[in-house]
Short mmCIF file of C-alpha atoms and ligand atoms in Angstrom, two decimals:
data_model
loop_
_atom_site.label_atom_id
_atom_site.label_comp_id
_atom_site.label_asym_id
_atom_site.label_seq_id
_atom_site.Cartn_x
_atom_site.Cartn_y
_atom_site.Cartn_z
CA MET A 1 -32.01 -13.22 3.34
CA ILE A 2 -28.52 -12.50 4.14
CA LYS A 3 -29.12 -12.18 8.86
CA LEU A 4 -26.12 -9.56 9.43
CA PRO A 5 -24.76 -9.81 12.82
CA PRO A 6 -25.94 -6.57 14.64
CA GLN A 7 -22.27 -4.74 14.55
CA LEU A 8 -23.31 -4.36 11.23
CA ILE A 9 -26.58 -3.48 11.89
CA GLU A 10 -26.17 -0.76 14.49
CA PRO A 11 -24.81 2.67 14.78
CA LEU A 12 -20.61 2.17 14.89
CA PRO A 13 -19.52 3.86 17.81
CA ALA A 14 -17.37 6.44 18.02
CA ALA A 15 -13.17 4.03 18.77
CA PHE A 16 -14.03 3.45 14.39
CA TYR A 17 -12.66 7.50 13.68
CA PRO A 18 -9.65 8.61 14.19
CA ALA A 19 -10.28 11.43 17.50
CA THR A 20 -7.20 13.76 16.91
CA ALA A 21 -6.25 12.49 13.45
CA PRO A 22 -8.64 14.98 12.01
CA LEU A 23 -10.03 13.96 7.95
CA PRO A 24 -9.11 14.45 5.76
CA PHE A 25 -5.76 12.85 5.37
CA SER A 26 -2.78 12.17 3.10
CA ARG A 27 -0.94 9.31 2.26
CA ALA A 28 1.57 12.97 1.81
CA ASP A 29 1.57 12.69 4.99
CA PHE A 30 3.05 9.71 5.75
CA GLY A 31 6.12 10.92 3.73
CA ALA A 32 7.66 9.81 1.20
CA GLY A 33 9.68 6.73 2.18
CA PHE A 34 6.07 5.26 4.52
CA HIS A 35 5.86 1.32 3.57
CA TRP A 36 2.29 0.96 2.03
CA GLY A 37 1.85 -2.55 2.13
CA ALA A 38 -0.11 -5.82 2.77
CA ALA A 39 0.03 -9.16 3.55
CA ALA A 40 0.28 -13.26 3.88
CA ALA A 41 2.11 -15.75 5.63
CA ALA A 42 2.75 -18.80 3.38
CA TYR A 43 0.67 -21.66 5.28
CA GLN A 44 -2.63 -19.31 5.04
CA THR A 45 -2.52 -18.90 1.48
CA GLU A 46 -0.34 -20.54 -0.74
CA GLY A 47 -1.96 -24.84 -0.49
CA ALA A 48 0.16 -26.62 -2.63
CA TRP A 49 0.71 -28.65 0.47
CA GLN A 50 3.00 -31.65 -1.34
CA HIS A 51 3.90 -30.21 -4.05
CA GLN A 52 7.52 -30.33 -5.60
CA GLY A 53 9.23 -31.79 -2.82
CA LYS A 54 7.68 -29.69 0.26
CA GLY A 55 7.97 -31.32 3.48
CA PRO A 56 4.54 -31.53 5.41
CA SER A 57 4.66 -28.97 8.92
CA ILE A 58 3.12 -29.47 12.30
CA TRP A 59 -0.45 -27.79 10.51
CA ASP A 60 -0.65 -30.10 7.49
CA ASP A 61 -0.59 -33.01 11.20
CA PHE A 62 -2.99 -30.41 13.25
CA THR A 63 -5.47 -30.27 10.58
CA ARG A 64 -5.99 -33.42 10.22
CA ARG A 65 -7.00 -33.91 14.05
CA LYS A 66 -10.11 -34.12 14.40
CA GLY A 67 -12.19 -31.24 16.51
CA THR A 68 -9.40 -29.31 15.87
CA ILE A 69 -10.20 -26.30 12.69
CA ARG A 70 -14.21 -25.63 12.25
CA ARG A 71 -15.67 -27.38 10.36
CA GLY A 72 -12.62 -30.08 9.35
CA GLU A 73 -10.99 -27.53 7.75
CA HIS A 74 -7.43 -27.59 6.09
CA GLY A 75 -5.12 -25.81 3.94
CA ARG A 76 -3.86 -27.98 1.82
CA VAL A 77 -4.61 -25.81 -0.91
CA ALA A 78 -5.88 -22.36 0.59
CA ALA A 79 -5.83 -18.97 -1.91
CA ASP A 80 -4.19 -21.93 -3.45
CA PHE A 81 -1.44 -18.57 -3.72
CA TYR A 82 1.90 -20.56 -5.15
CA HIS A 83 -0.14 -21.44 -8.13
CA ARG A 84 -1.81 -17.89 -8.91
CA HIS A 85 0.47 -15.71 -7.16
CA GLU A 86 0.90 -13.43 -10.14
CA THR A 87 -2.17 -12.55 -10.51
CA ASP A 88 -2.35 -11.71 -6.20
CA LEU A 89 0.16 -9.59 -7.24
CA ASP A 90 -1.00 -7.53 -10.16
CA LEU A 91 -3.98 -6.68 -8.30
CA ALA A 92 -1.31 -5.72 -5.39
CA GLN A 93 0.51 -4.18 -7.82
CA GLY A 94 -3.39 -2.24 -8.81
CA MET A 95 -3.77 -1.36 -5.77
CA GLY A 96 -0.50 1.30 -5.77
CA LEU A 97 1.80 -0.61 -3.02
CA THR A 98 4.52 -0.50 -2.56
CA ASP A 99 5.63 -3.46 -0.16
CA PHE A 100 5.07 -7.28 0.69
CA ARG A 101 5.12 -9.40 3.70
CA PHE A 102 4.82 -13.47 3.26
CA SER A 103 6.30 -15.84 4.31
CA ALA A 104 8.43 -18.61 3.39
CA ALA A 105 7.20 -22.45 4.08
CA TRP A 106 9.88 -23.50 6.34
CA SER A 107 8.96 -27.27 5.05
CA ARG A 108 9.00 -26.14 1.27
CA VAL A 109 13.21 -25.42 1.39
CA LEU A 110 13.76 -28.15 4.10
CA PRO A 111 11.35 -30.57 3.56
CA GLU A 112 13.53 -32.87 6.87
CA GLY A 113 13.86 -29.24 8.83
CA LEU A 114 17.52 -29.71 8.33
CA GLY A 115 19.46 -31.57 5.89
CA ALA A 116 19.31 -31.44 1.99
CA VAL A 117 18.17 -28.45 0.56
CA ASN A 118 14.78 -28.76 -2.00
CA ARG A 119 15.47 -26.83 -5.73
CA ARG A 120 11.88 -26.28 -6.18
CA GLY A 121 11.09 -25.38 -2.82
CA LEU A 122 13.21 -22.17 -2.92
CA ASP A 123 13.27 -21.72 -6.99
CA PHE A 124 9.39 -20.80 -5.90
CA TYR A 125 10.27 -18.50 -3.08
CA ASP A 126 12.93 -17.37 -5.96
CA ARG A 127 9.83 -16.33 -7.90
CA LEU A 128 8.04 -15.16 -5.41
CA VAL A 129 10.67 -12.44 -4.94
CA ASP A 130 11.47 -11.83 -8.85
CA ALA A 131 7.37 -11.66 -9.29
CA CYS A 132 7.54 -8.96 -6.71
CA LEU A 133 10.04 -6.84 -7.73
CA GLU A 134 8.32 -6.88 -11.09
CA ARG A 135 5.72 -4.86 -10.11
CA ASP A 136 7.74 -3.30 -7.89
CA LEU A 137 6.20 -3.50 -3.99
CA GLN A 138 9.43 -4.92 -2.23
CA PRO A 139 9.23 -8.15 -0.52
CA TRP A 140 9.32 -8.62 3.20
CA LEU A 141 10.03 -11.97 3.97
CA THR A 142 8.97 -13.69 6.98
CA LEU A 143 10.93 -16.79 8.27
CA TYR A 144 8.34 -18.55 10.57
CA HIS A 145 4.83 -18.41 10.69
CA TRP A 146 3.66 -20.93 12.63
CA ASP A 147 4.16 -23.75 9.96
CA LEU A 148 7.46 -25.80 11.97
CA PRO A 149 8.46 -28.45 9.65
CA SER A 150 6.79 -32.68 10.87
CA ALA A 151 9.89 -33.87 11.36
CA LEU A 152 11.96 -30.79 13.18
CA GLN A 153 8.78 -31.52 15.99
CA ALA A 154 9.64 -35.46 16.46
CA ARG A 155 12.30 -34.37 17.94
CA GLY A 156 11.24 -32.73 19.88
CA GLY A 157 10.01 -29.00 18.32
CA TRP A 158 10.68 -26.23 19.84
CA ALA A 159 10.24 -27.45 22.71
CA ASN A 160 14.18 -29.19 21.34
CA ARG A 161 16.96 -26.33 22.17
CA ASN A 162 18.13 -27.51 19.47
CA ILE A 163 16.01 -25.96 17.54
CA VAL A 164 17.86 -23.18 17.49
CA GLY A 165 21.05 -24.51 15.67
CA TRP A 166 18.00 -25.66 12.38
CA PHE A 167 16.77 -22.09 13.20
CA SER A 168 19.97 -20.74 12.82
CA ASP A 169 20.83 -22.63 9.51
CA TYR A 170 17.25 -22.25 8.27
CA ALA A 171 17.76 -18.54 7.53
CA GLN A 172 20.82 -19.34 6.29
CA VAL A 173 19.84 -21.58 3.08
CA MET A 174 17.70 -18.56 3.32
CA ALA A 175 19.71 -15.39 2.85
CA ARG A 176 22.45 -16.83 0.45
CA ARG A 177 19.38 -17.44 -2.17
CA LEU A 178 17.67 -14.25 -1.88
CA GLY A 179 19.92 -12.22 0.48
CA ASP A 180 20.32 -9.74 -3.23
CA ARG A 181 17.18 -9.22 -3.94
CA VAL A 182 14.78 -8.49 -0.24
CA ALA A 183 15.79 -5.96 1.37
CA HIS A 184 13.43 -7.18 4.66
CA TRP A 185 13.76 -9.93 6.61
CA ALA A 186 10.77 -10.01 10.01
CA VAL A 187 12.71 -13.43 12.12
CA LEU A 188 9.50 -15.17 13.61
CA ASN A 189 6.10 -13.46 13.79
CA GLU A 190 4.54 -13.56 16.26
CA PRO A 191 6.29 -15.71 19.18
CA MET A 192 3.75 -15.38 21.97
CA VAL A 193 0.83 -16.71 19.60
CA PHE A 194 2.29 -19.72 18.26
CA VAL A 195 4.60 -20.41 21.57
CA GLY A 196 0.84 -20.07 23.92
CA ALA A 197 -0.96 -21.41 22.08
CA GLY A 198 0.39 -24.02 20.33
CA HIS A 199 2.24 -25.15 23.17
CA LEU A 200 0.35 -24.49 26.47
CA LEU A 201 -4.16 -24.16 24.77
CA GLY A 202 -3.96 -26.29 22.25
CA VAL A 203 -6.00 -24.41 19.90
CA HIS A 204 -2.33 -24.04 17.25
CA ALA A 205 -0.64 -26.38 15.80
CA PRO A 206 0.98 -28.63 17.82
CA GLY A 207 -2.10 -28.99 19.80
CA ARG A 208 0.11 -28.98 23.03
CA ARG A 209 -0.86 -27.86 26.34
CA HIS A 210 1.95 -29.07 28.75
CA LEU A 211 3.14 -26.03 31.25
CA GLY A 212 7.01 -27.51 30.48
CA ALA A 213 6.76 -27.11 26.84
CA PHE A 214 5.53 -24.14 26.59
CA LEU A 215 8.09 -22.71 28.31
CA ALA A 216 11.07 -25.00 27.10
CA ALA A 217 9.39 -23.60 23.49
CA ALA A 218 9.49 -20.03 25.00
CA HIS A 219 12.76 -19.79 25.74
CA HIS A 220 14.09 -21.60 22.74
CA ALA A 221 11.95 -19.48 20.63
CA THR A 222 13.76 -15.64 22.57
CA LEU A 223 16.58 -17.40 20.97
CA ALA A 224 15.93 -18.85 18.12
CA GLN A 225 14.80 -15.59 17.92
CA ALA A 226 17.89 -12.89 18.59
CA GLU A 227 20.23 -15.89 17.25
CA GLY A 228 17.84 -15.68 13.57
CA GLY A 229 18.77 -11.97 13.30
CA ARG A 230 22.84 -13.49 13.69
CA ALA A 231 21.89 -15.77 11.07
CA LEU A 232 21.17 -13.67 9.03
CA ARG A 233 23.17 -9.75 9.83
CA ALA A 234 25.91 -12.30 8.83
CA HIS A 235 25.42 -13.58 5.72
CA LEU A 236 22.94 -10.24 4.05
CA PRO A 237 24.50 -7.69 2.53
CA ASP A 238 25.24 -4.36 5.19
CA SER A 239 22.37 -2.95 3.83
CA ALA A 240 19.71 -5.14 5.38
CA ARG A 241 16.93 -4.73 7.77
CA ILE A 242 16.56 -7.12 9.45
CA GLY A 243 13.40 -7.36 12.01
CA THR A 244 10.96 -9.11 13.70
CA THR A 245 7.25 -9.27 14.95
CA PHE A 246 5.64 -8.89 17.72
CA SER A 247 1.77 -9.75 17.97
CA CYS A 248 0.21 -7.30 21.35
CA SER A 249 -2.98 -5.34 22.20
CA TYR A 250 -3.38 -2.41 24.07
CA LEU A 251 -4.88 -3.80 27.31
CA THR A 252 -7.15 -1.92 30.39
CA PRO A 253 -8.54 -3.19 33.38
CA HIS A 254 -11.78 -4.30 33.59
CA ARG A 255 -12.61 -1.89 36.93
CA PRO A 256 -10.30 1.12 36.60
CA GLY A 257 -9.13 1.56 39.81
CA HIS A 258 -9.53 -1.53 41.13
CA ALA A 259 -6.44 -2.77 43.16
CA ARG A 260 -6.60 -6.16 42.10
CA ASP A 261 -7.29 -5.84 38.63
CA GLU A 262 -5.17 -3.35 38.03
CA ALA A 263 -1.89 -5.70 38.89
CA ALA A 264 -3.21 -7.67 36.86
CA THR A 265 -3.11 -5.97 33.84
CA ARG A 266 0.45 -5.17 34.20
CA ARG A 267 1.31 -9.11 34.95
CA ALA A 268 -0.99 -10.00 31.47
CA ASP A 269 1.00 -6.75 29.50
CA ALA A 270 3.99 -8.41 30.55
CA ILE A 271 2.42 -12.02 29.46
CA LEU A 272 0.74 -10.12 25.50
CA ASN A 273 2.95 -7.46 25.52
CA ARG A 274 6.72 -7.55 26.58
CA PHE A 275 8.05 -10.74 27.18
CA PHE A 276 9.29 -10.85 24.25
CA VAL A 277 10.35 -7.23 23.44
CA GLU A 278 12.59 -7.16 26.95
CA PRO A 279 14.72 -9.93 26.19
CA THR A 280 16.11 -8.60 23.09
CA LEU A 281 17.09 -5.01 24.39
CA GLY A 282 19.21 -6.75 26.77
CA LEU A 283 16.22 -6.37 29.71
CA GLY A 284 15.92 -9.47 30.21
CA TYR A 285 11.99 -10.78 30.56
CA PRO A 286 9.50 -8.92 32.61
CA LEU A 287 9.44 -11.72 35.69
CA ALA A 288 9.17 -8.76 38.31
CA GLU A 289 5.45 -9.08 37.31
CA LEU A 290 6.11 -12.51 36.69
CA PRO A 291 7.87 -14.04 39.67
CA ALA A 292 5.41 -17.71 39.91
CA LEU A 293 7.47 -17.53 36.37
CA ARG A 294 10.45 -16.56 37.16
CA TRP A 295 12.04 -19.63 38.41
CA LEU A 296 10.00 -22.34 36.43
CA LEU A 297 11.80 -21.28 33.11
CA GLU A 298 15.21 -20.83 35.47
CA ARG A 299 14.53 -24.77 33.84
CA TYR A 300 15.33 -24.08 30.31
CA GLN A 301 18.04 -21.22 31.10
CA LYS A 302 21.25 -21.65 30.56
CA PRO A 303 24.60 -19.61 31.51
CA GLY A 304 25.08 -16.59 29.09
CA ASP A 305 21.92 -16.77 27.39
CA ASP A 306 21.00 -13.01 28.78
CA GLN A 307 23.07 -12.35 25.63
CA ARG A 308 22.02 -14.53 23.41
CA MET A 309 18.76 -13.80 23.84
CA GLN A 310 20.02 -9.53 23.10
CA PHE A 311 19.78 -7.92 18.93
CA ASP A 312 18.97 -5.19 17.39
CA PHE A 313 17.57 -5.20 14.91
CA ASP A 314 16.44 -2.96 12.81
CA PHE A 315 13.15 -2.43 13.10
CA TRP A 316 9.51 -4.44 15.18
CA GLY A 317 6.26 -4.83 13.46
CA VAL A 318 3.31 -4.41 15.74
CA GLN A 319 1.23 -6.47 14.85
CA ASN A 320 -2.24 -5.29 16.03
CA TYR A 321 -6.08 -6.55 16.04
CA THR A 322 -8.08 -4.92 19.29
CA ARG A 323 -7.44 -4.51 23.02
CA GLU A 324 -8.06 -6.08 25.59
CA VAL A 325 -10.02 -5.89 28.91
CA VAL A 326 -8.71 -7.34 32.22
CA LYS A 327 -9.81 -8.93 35.13
CA PHE A 328 -8.23 -10.77 38.18
CA SER A 329 -9.05 -14.13 38.39
CA PRO A 330 -7.99 -16.30 40.87
CA TRP A 331 -7.88 -19.94 38.59
CA LEU A 332 -5.15 -18.99 36.80
CA PRO A 333 -1.98 -18.95 39.04
CA LEU A 334 0.98 -18.03 36.60
CA GLN A 335 -0.52 -14.21 35.47
CA TRP A 336 -3.90 -14.11 38.26
CA ALA A 337 -5.34 -12.33 34.89
CA THR A 338 -8.07 -13.06 32.21
CA LEU A 339 -9.22 -11.51 30.07
CA VAL A 340 -12.87 -9.88 29.29
CA PRO A 341 -14.45 -11.19 26.05
CA ALA A 342 -16.20 -8.00 23.75
CA LYS A 343 -19.37 -10.10 23.75
CA GLN A 344 -19.88 -10.64 27.29
CA ARG A 345 -18.98 -6.26 27.73
CA GLY A 346 -21.60 -5.36 25.02
CA VAL A 347 -18.82 -3.50 22.57
CA PRO A 348 -19.05 -4.13 18.71
CA TYR A 349 -16.65 -7.26 17.62
CA THR A 350 -15.62 -8.21 14.68
CA ASP A 351 -16.31 -12.10 13.20
CA MET A 352 -13.72 -13.22 15.42
CA GLY A 353 -15.09 -12.03 18.48
CA TRP A 354 -11.96 -9.48 19.15
CA GLU A 355 -13.45 -5.88 19.89
CA VAL A 356 -13.81 -3.23 17.33
CA TYR A 357 -10.98 -0.91 18.80
CA PRO A 358 -8.79 0.58 16.32
CA GLU A 359 -6.88 3.31 18.85
CA SER A 360 -5.21 0.18 20.09
CA ILE A 361 -2.98 0.50 17.44
CA TYR A 362 -1.59 4.08 17.97
CA GLN A 363 -1.72 2.54 22.15
CA MET A 364 1.08 -0.12 21.56
CA LEU A 365 3.49 1.96 18.78
CA LYS A 366 2.95 4.55 21.95
CA GLN A 367 4.10 0.99 24.43
CA PHE A 368 6.52 0.15 22.06
CA SER A 369 8.17 3.67 20.96
CA ALA A 370 9.00 4.17 24.71
CA TYR A 371 12.19 1.91 25.13
CA PRO A 372 15.26 3.81 24.92
CA ASN A 373 16.63 2.20 22.95
CA ALA A 374 13.19 1.15 21.05
CA PRO A 375 14.06 0.55 16.73
CA LYS A 376 11.43 1.64 14.40
CA LEU A 377 8.17 0.51 14.10
CA LEU A 378 6.68 -0.74 11.69
CA VAL A 379 3.28 -1.94 11.73
CA THR A 380 2.73 -5.43 9.28
CA GLU A 381 -0.70 -6.88 10.46
CA SER A 382 -3.45 -4.20 10.55
CA GLY A 383 -7.22 -5.70 10.18
CA SER A 384 -10.18 -7.33 11.16
CA ALA A 385 -12.74 -9.97 9.49
CA PHE A 386 -16.23 -9.21 8.39
CA PRO A 387 -18.78 -11.49 6.15
CA ASP A 388 -18.76 -10.45 2.77
CA VAL A 389 -20.88 -11.79 -0.05
CA ALA A 390 -19.69 -10.82 -3.50
CA ILE A 391 -22.38 -9.81 -5.49
CA GLY A 392 -22.19 -8.92 -9.29
CA GLY A 393 -18.24 -8.67 -9.15
CA VAL A 394 -18.73 -6.49 -6.15
CA VAL A 395 -17.76 -5.95 -2.45
CA ASP A 396 -18.97 -4.56 -0.17
CA ASP A 397 -17.84 -4.46 3.50
CA PRO A 398 -17.32 -0.74 4.55
CA ALA A 399 -17.10 -1.87 7.97
CA ARG A 400 -13.66 -2.92 7.25
CA ARG A 401 -13.18 0.00 4.73
CA ALA A 402 -14.00 2.39 8.60
CA TYR A 403 -11.68 -0.17 10.39
CA LEU A 404 -9.29 0.52 8.11
CA GLN A 405 -9.04 4.19 7.83
CA ALA A 406 -9.47 4.58 11.79
CA ALA A 407 -6.39 2.45 12.06
CA VAL A 408 -4.25 4.48 9.41
CA GLY A 409 -5.68 7.11 11.32
CA GLN A 410 -4.34 5.91 14.49
CA VAL A 411 -1.01 5.10 13.10
CA LEU A 412 -1.42 8.96 11.52
CA ARG A 413 -1.32 10.07 14.82
CA ALA A 414 1.33 7.81 16.61
CA GLN A 415 3.78 9.36 13.92
CA ARG A 416 2.77 13.21 14.19
CA GLU A 417 3.20 12.10 18.39
CA GLY A 418 6.42 11.38 17.62
CA VAL A 419 7.23 7.55 16.27
CA ASP A 420 9.81 6.33 13.92
CA VAL A 421 6.89 4.70 13.14
CA GLY A 422 7.65 4.30 9.53
CA GLY A 423 4.80 1.16 7.34
CA TYR A 424 1.51 0.14 6.90
CA PHE A 425 0.76 -3.41 6.26
CA ALA A 426 -2.94 -4.13 6.22
CA TRP A 427 -3.61 -8.18 6.81
CA SER A 428 -4.44 -9.46 4.56
CA LEU A 429 -3.45 -9.06 1.04
CA THR A 430 -6.54 -11.75 0.20
CA ASP A 431 -8.82 -13.98 2.51
CA ASN A 432 -6.87 -16.96 3.39
CA PHE A 433 -7.25 -19.61 6.06
CA GLU A 434 -7.50 -18.32 10.12
CA TRP A 435 -5.99 -21.53 11.56
CA ALA A 436 -8.52 -22.94 14.61
CA GLU A 437 -11.19 -20.70 12.30
CA GLY A 438 -10.67 -22.17 9.59
CA TYR A 439 -12.14 -20.82 6.25
CA GLY A 440 -15.10 -18.16 8.39
CA PRO A 441 -12.99 -14.86 9.27
CA ARG A 442 -12.67 -13.08 5.97
CA PHE A 443 -9.41 -10.57 6.02
CA GLY A 444 -8.80 -9.91 2.61
CA LEU A 445 -8.30 -6.88 0.90
CA ILE A 446 -9.38 -9.07 -2.06
CA HIS A 447 -12.01 -11.15 -2.23
CA VAL A 448 -11.66 -15.04 -2.03
CA ASP A 449 -14.28 -17.10 -3.69
CA TYR A 450 -12.24 -21.03 -2.47
CA GLU A 451 -14.58 -23.04 -5.14
CA THR A 452 -13.83 -20.94 -8.01
CA GLN A 453 -10.57 -19.47 -6.92
CA GLN A 454 -12.01 -15.94 -8.22
CA ARG A 455 -11.07 -12.84 -6.84
CA THR A 456 -12.55 -9.78 -6.17
CA LEU A 457 -11.17 -6.59 -4.83
CA LYS A 458 -13.48 -5.80 -2.10
CA ASN A 459 -14.43 -1.75 -1.16
CA SER A 460 -11.72 -2.05 1.36
CA GLY A 461 -9.37 -2.67 -1.49
CA ARG A 462 -10.78 0.13 -3.48
CA TRP A 463 -10.53 2.97 -0.54
CA TYR A 464 -7.18 1.41 -0.42
CA GLN A 465 -6.02 2.17 -3.41
CA GLN A 466 -7.53 5.34 -4.10
CA PHE A 467 -6.08 6.73 -0.65
CA LEU A 468 -2.53 5.22 -1.61
CA GLY A 469 -3.18 7.30 -5.87
CA ASP A 470 -3.28 10.34 -2.90
CA ALA A 471 -7.01 10.70 -3.39
CA PRO A 472 -8.40 13.09 -0.57
CA LEU A 473 -10.79 11.96 0.77
CA PRO A 474 -14.18 13.96 1.57
CA ALA A 475 -14.31 15.60 5.03
CA SER A 476 -16.86 13.56 5.57
CA ALA A 477 -15.03 10.71 4.19
CA GLY A 478 -16.01 9.20 8.40
CA GLN A 479 -19.84 9.87 7.91
CA GLU A 480 -20.56 8.90 5.27
CA GLN A 481 -19.19 5.17 6.40
CA ALA A 482 -21.34 5.19 9.35
CA THR A 483 -23.71 5.66 7.87
CA ALA A 484 -22.93 2.97 5.06
CA ALA A 485 -22.04 0.42 7.99
CA ARG A 486 -25.37 1.30 9.30
CA ASP A 487 -27.11 0.59 6.59
C1 FCB B 1 -2.38 -12.79 13.71
C2 FCB B 1 -1.25 -14.46 12.73
C3 FCB B 1 -1.96 -13.87 11.06
C4 FCB B 1 -3.65 -13.20 10.93
C5 FCB B 1 -3.75 -12.26 12.35
C6 FCB B 1 -5.33 -12.44 12.04
O1 FCB B 1 -2.23 -13.02 14.70
O2 FCB B 1 0.07 -13.81 12.45
O3 FCB B 1 -1.34 -14.73 10.36
O4 FCB B 1 -3.48 -15.13 11.95
O5 FCB B 1 -3.50 -12.63 12.95
#
């Protein structure tokens, strides 16, 4: 007997349903050029960790360390996307997607991180791009989704300022080889996550817990973000679109109106949502909210860096999964703020412990679009993890389906209010290796049986397919889903 977590048995809260985007809505409401995709990342899906000349990455190393990953899991095989990408892309095409976002493993292309190119590694991405195009899927390539070559970590990794040059050399290699076919490029995936979780909290590779390493890595990632953009622009055709992606969560104070919680929320916003965004616009880091960081960061800054951090991106990828509730904390002197876990707040949450709060995506699209000179926005990741079981070739996942529908509705709500948002990429195409959480949380629209590598399109994927086929959804869709999720 499968024990369901409480959030699947209890009625789903109103937050599942877009308050102001009336159902039914259809694909046509988003406009003809809207990009409809799903996303994936190299380490989480490819496997083939030592195949055809690939060098080791910090995730290969980190997952070998005891106690870092749940159940001691790792991405050595993962969803075996390296060998099964044609099957997965067939399913993506079958779902009616127009776009597919993936990342390249730097150490597959440059096993030492710099210097000699591994031809077979680069050939893989070449084949992957062609396989997308053959299926009318526009490839969106992310250069860095957290798997730094181990050889570069041995030289200090993100804490070494030389990484800015190493990264732009890698960007050049990729642009030269794939620039004739890949029209959309993203420089970094969620710098605050790999910098913070990897260098301050120690829960992601390279597993450091060091304030100096965190600050250095943060500044070098900001420089690499812009420098990577410049390297791409110099080597790609004018028609290429260059962006980067940011993690973000809508933040609300634990006690609204409580002065110290409100101020803590502004500080958390500066760190979690604004830190890597504002330097690209020439606004520098949001230090007015974070005075303690000013002199700490100065150690790593050189004259001229304010200009070097700027880059005129064609798009920002907005990546959102939840909201966070923020409370003043006397214990954390960098930000004097802490996040109150959903579990403590008595609200429904996903398998990641993240509150189910699809409206967060609307709030973040509004927040980012409010910057003067903000580029076009795309939702490059959005999704939810719930437990799934494949029974007789069917994976019924009403909670994920409801989340997907609600999130898409929230994007439409933002668009109707004038936000220039050009696409939605569900995280993720298939189930995959969820970093420190291992294979437990499942985010895919396609279920993966890791024993057999069998794929099963989940009902959430079928919902997406139906939506993309522009079949109008029944007016009662929201209600049906609430009932389905309750049963
Ligand atoms: C994002 C990551 C992605 C995935 C989702 C759940 O922060 O970019 O790789 O793990 O979270």
